[in-house]
PDB file of C-alpha atoms in Angstrom:
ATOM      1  CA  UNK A   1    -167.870  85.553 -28.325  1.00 80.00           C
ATOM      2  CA  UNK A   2    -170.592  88.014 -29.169  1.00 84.00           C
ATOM      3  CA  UNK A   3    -169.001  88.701 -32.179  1.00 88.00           C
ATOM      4  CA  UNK A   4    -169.003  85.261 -33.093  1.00 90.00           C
ATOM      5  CA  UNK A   5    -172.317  84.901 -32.926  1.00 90.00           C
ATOM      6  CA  UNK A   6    -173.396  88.256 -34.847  1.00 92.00           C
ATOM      7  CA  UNK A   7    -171.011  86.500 -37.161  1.00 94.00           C
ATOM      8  CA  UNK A   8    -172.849  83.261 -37.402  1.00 94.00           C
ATOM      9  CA  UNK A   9    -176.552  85.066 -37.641  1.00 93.00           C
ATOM     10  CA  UNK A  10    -175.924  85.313 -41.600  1.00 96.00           C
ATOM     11  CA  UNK A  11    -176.776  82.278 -43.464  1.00 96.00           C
ATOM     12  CA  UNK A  12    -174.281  82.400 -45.887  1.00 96.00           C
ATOM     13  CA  UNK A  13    -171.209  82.661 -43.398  1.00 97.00           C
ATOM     14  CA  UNK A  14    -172.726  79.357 -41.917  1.00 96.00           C
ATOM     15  CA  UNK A  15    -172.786  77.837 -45.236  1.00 97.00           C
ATOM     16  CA  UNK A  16    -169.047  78.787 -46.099  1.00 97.00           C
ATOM     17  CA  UNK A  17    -168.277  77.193 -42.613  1.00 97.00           C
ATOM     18  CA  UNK A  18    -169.586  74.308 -43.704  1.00 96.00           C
ATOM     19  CA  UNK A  19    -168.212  73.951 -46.998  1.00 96.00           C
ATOM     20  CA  UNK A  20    -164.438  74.345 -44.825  1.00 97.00           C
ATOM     21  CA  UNK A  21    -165.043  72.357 -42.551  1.00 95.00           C
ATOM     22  CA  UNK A  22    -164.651  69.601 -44.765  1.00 94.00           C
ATOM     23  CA  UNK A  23    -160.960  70.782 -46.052  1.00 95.00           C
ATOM     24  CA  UNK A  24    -159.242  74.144 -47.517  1.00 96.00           C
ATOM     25  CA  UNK A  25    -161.015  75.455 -50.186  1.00 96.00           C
ATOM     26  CA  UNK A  26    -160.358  78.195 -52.834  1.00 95.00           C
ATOM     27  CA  UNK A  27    -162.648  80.926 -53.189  1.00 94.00           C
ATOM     28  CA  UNK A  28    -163.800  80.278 -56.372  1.00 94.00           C
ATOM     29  CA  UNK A  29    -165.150  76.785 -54.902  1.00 95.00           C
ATOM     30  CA  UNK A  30    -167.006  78.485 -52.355  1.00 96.00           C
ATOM     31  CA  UNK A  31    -168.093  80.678 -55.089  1.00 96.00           C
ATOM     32  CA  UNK A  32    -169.466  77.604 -56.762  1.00 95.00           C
ATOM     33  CA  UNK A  33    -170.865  75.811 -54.187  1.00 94.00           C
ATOM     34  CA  UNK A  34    -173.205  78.931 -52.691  1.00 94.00           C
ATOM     35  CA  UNK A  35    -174.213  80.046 -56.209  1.00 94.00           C
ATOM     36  CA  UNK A  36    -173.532  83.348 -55.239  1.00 94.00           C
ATOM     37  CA  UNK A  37    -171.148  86.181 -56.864  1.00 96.00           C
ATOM     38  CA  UNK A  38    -166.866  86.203 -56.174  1.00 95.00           C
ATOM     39  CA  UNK A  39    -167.521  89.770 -54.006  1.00 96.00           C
ATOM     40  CA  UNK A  40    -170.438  88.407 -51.772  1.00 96.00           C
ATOM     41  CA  UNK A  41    -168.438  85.041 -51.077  1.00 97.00           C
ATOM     42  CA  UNK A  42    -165.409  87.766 -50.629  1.00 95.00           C
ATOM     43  CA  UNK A  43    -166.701  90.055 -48.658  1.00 97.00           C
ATOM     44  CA  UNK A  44    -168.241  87.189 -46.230  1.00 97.00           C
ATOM     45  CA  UNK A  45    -164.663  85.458 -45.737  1.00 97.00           C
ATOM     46  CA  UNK A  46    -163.294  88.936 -44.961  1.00 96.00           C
ATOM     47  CA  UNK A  47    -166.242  89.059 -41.908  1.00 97.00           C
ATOM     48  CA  UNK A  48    -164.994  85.472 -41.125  1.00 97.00           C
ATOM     49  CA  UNK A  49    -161.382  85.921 -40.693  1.00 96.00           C
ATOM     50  CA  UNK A  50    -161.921  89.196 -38.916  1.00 95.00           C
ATOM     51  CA  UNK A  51    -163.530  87.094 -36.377  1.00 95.00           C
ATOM     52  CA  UNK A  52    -161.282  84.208 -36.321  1.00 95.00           C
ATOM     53  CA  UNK A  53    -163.235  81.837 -38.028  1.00 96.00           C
ATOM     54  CA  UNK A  54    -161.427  81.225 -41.010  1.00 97.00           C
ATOM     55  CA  UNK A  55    -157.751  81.428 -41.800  1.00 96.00           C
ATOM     56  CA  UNK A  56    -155.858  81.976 -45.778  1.00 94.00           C
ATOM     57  CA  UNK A  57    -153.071  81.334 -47.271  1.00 93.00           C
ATOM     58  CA  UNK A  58    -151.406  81.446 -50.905  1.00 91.00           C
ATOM     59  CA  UNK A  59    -151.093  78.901 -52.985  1.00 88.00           C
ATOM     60  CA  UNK A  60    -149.560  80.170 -56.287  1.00 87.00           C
ATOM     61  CA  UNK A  61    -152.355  82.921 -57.475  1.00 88.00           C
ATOM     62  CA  UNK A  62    -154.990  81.602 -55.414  1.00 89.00           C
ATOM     63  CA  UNK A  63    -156.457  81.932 -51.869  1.00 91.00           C
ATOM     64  CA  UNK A  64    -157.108  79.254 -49.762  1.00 96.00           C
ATOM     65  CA  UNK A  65    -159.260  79.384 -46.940  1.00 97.00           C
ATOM     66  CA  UNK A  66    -159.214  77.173 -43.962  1.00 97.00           C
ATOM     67  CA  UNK A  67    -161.885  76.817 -40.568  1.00 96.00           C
ATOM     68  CA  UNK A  68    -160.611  77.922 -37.384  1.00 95.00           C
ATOM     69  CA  UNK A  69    -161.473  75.605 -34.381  1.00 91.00           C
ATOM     70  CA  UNK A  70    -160.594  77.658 -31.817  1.00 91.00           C
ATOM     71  CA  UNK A  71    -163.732  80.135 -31.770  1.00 90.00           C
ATOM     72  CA  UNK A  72    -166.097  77.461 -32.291  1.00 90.00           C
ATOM     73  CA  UNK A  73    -164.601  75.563 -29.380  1.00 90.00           C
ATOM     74  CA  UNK A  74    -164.792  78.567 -27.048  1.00 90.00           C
ATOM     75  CA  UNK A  75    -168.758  78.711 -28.345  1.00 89.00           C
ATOM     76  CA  UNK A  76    -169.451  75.098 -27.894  1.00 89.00           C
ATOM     77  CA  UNK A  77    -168.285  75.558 -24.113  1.00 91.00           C
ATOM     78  CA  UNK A  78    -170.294  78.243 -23.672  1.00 89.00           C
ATOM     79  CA  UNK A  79    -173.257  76.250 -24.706  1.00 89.00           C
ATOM     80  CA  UNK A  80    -172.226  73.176 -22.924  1.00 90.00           C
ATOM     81  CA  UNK A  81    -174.559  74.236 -19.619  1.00 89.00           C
ATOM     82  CA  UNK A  82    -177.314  74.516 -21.831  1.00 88.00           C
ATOM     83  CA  UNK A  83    -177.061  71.538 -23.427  1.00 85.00           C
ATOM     84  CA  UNK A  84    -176.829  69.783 -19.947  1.00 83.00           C
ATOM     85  CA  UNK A  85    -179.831  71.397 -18.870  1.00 84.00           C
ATOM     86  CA  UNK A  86    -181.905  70.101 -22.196  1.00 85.00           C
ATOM     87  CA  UNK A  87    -180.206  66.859 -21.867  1.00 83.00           C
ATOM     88  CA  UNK A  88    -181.712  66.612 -17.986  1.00 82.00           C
ATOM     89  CA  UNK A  89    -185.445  68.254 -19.447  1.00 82.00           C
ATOM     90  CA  UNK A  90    -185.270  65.642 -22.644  1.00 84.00           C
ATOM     91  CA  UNK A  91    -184.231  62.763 -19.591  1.00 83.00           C
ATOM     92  CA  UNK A  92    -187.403  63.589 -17.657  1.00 83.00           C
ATOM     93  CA  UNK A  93    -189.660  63.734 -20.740  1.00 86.00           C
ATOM     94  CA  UNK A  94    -188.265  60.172 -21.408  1.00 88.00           C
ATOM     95  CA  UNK A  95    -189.059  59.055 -17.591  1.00 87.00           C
ATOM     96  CA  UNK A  96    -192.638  60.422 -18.115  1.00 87.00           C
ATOM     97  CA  UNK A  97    -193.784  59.021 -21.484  1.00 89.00           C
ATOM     98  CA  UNK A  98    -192.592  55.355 -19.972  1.00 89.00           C
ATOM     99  CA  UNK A  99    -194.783  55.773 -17.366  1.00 88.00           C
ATOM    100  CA  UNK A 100    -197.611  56.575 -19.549  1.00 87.00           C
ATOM    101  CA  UNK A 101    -196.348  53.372 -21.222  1.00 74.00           C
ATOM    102  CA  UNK A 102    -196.816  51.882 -18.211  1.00 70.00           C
ATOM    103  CA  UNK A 103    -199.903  52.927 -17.397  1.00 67.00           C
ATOM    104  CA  UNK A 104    -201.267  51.676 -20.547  1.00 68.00           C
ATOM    105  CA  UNK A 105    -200.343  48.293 -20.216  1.00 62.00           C
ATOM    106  CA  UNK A 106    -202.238  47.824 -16.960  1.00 61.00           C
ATOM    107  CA  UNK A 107    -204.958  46.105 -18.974  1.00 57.00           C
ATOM    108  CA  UNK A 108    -208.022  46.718 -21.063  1.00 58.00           C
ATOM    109  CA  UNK A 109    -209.197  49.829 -21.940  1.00 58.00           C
ATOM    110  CA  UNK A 110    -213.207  50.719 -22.329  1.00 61.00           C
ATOM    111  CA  UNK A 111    -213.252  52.325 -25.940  1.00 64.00           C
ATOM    112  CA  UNK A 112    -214.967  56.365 -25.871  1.00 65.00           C
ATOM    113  CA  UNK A 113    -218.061  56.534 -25.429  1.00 69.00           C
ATOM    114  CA  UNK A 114    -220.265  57.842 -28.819  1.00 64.00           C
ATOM    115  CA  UNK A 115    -217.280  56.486 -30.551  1.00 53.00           C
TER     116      UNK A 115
END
């Protein structure tokens, strides 16, 4: 999983993920959609499906590229504690501004003074 995330630190890997994960897409569509060069979009895919990312397969003279769920399922259960323990901070936060709610609707209050 470490690799996966060393993976993940470079901003255009992320974007290529994103750009599959809404269907197979040829390279030169990724190439398109990142604005940057055929070897840099090439070269990034060949990081992603070293790490399981990202699968290929031919399609007549082309390359298509695919998202691999599996990785990103192992990191999302990794994370899952985490995200139960902001969850439980974001649920007390929630319990303390309504009582500051409450505490303003007990009635008048005097306006600062000098104000």
């Amino acid at each position: 999983m470490e690799r996966v995330f060393e993976v993940l630190s470079e901003p255009n890997r992320r974007r290529i993920l994103d750009v599959l994960r809404r269907g197979e897409r040829p390279v030169g569509d990724l190439v398109d959609r990142l604005g940057v060069s055929q070897p840099t979009v090439s070269k990034h895919l060949r990081t992603l499906r070293e790490a399981g990312l990202v699968e290929s397969r031919s399609d007549a003279q082309r390359r298509l590229y695919r998202l691999r769920t599996e990785p990103l399922r192992e990191l999302d259960a990794w994370l899952e504690p985490y995200r139960m323990l902001w969850e439980s901070r974001l649920d007390d936060l929630e319990r303390h501004l309504a009582t500051m709610d409450d505490d303003r609707d007990d009635g008048p209050r005097r306006p600062p003074e000098g104000g």
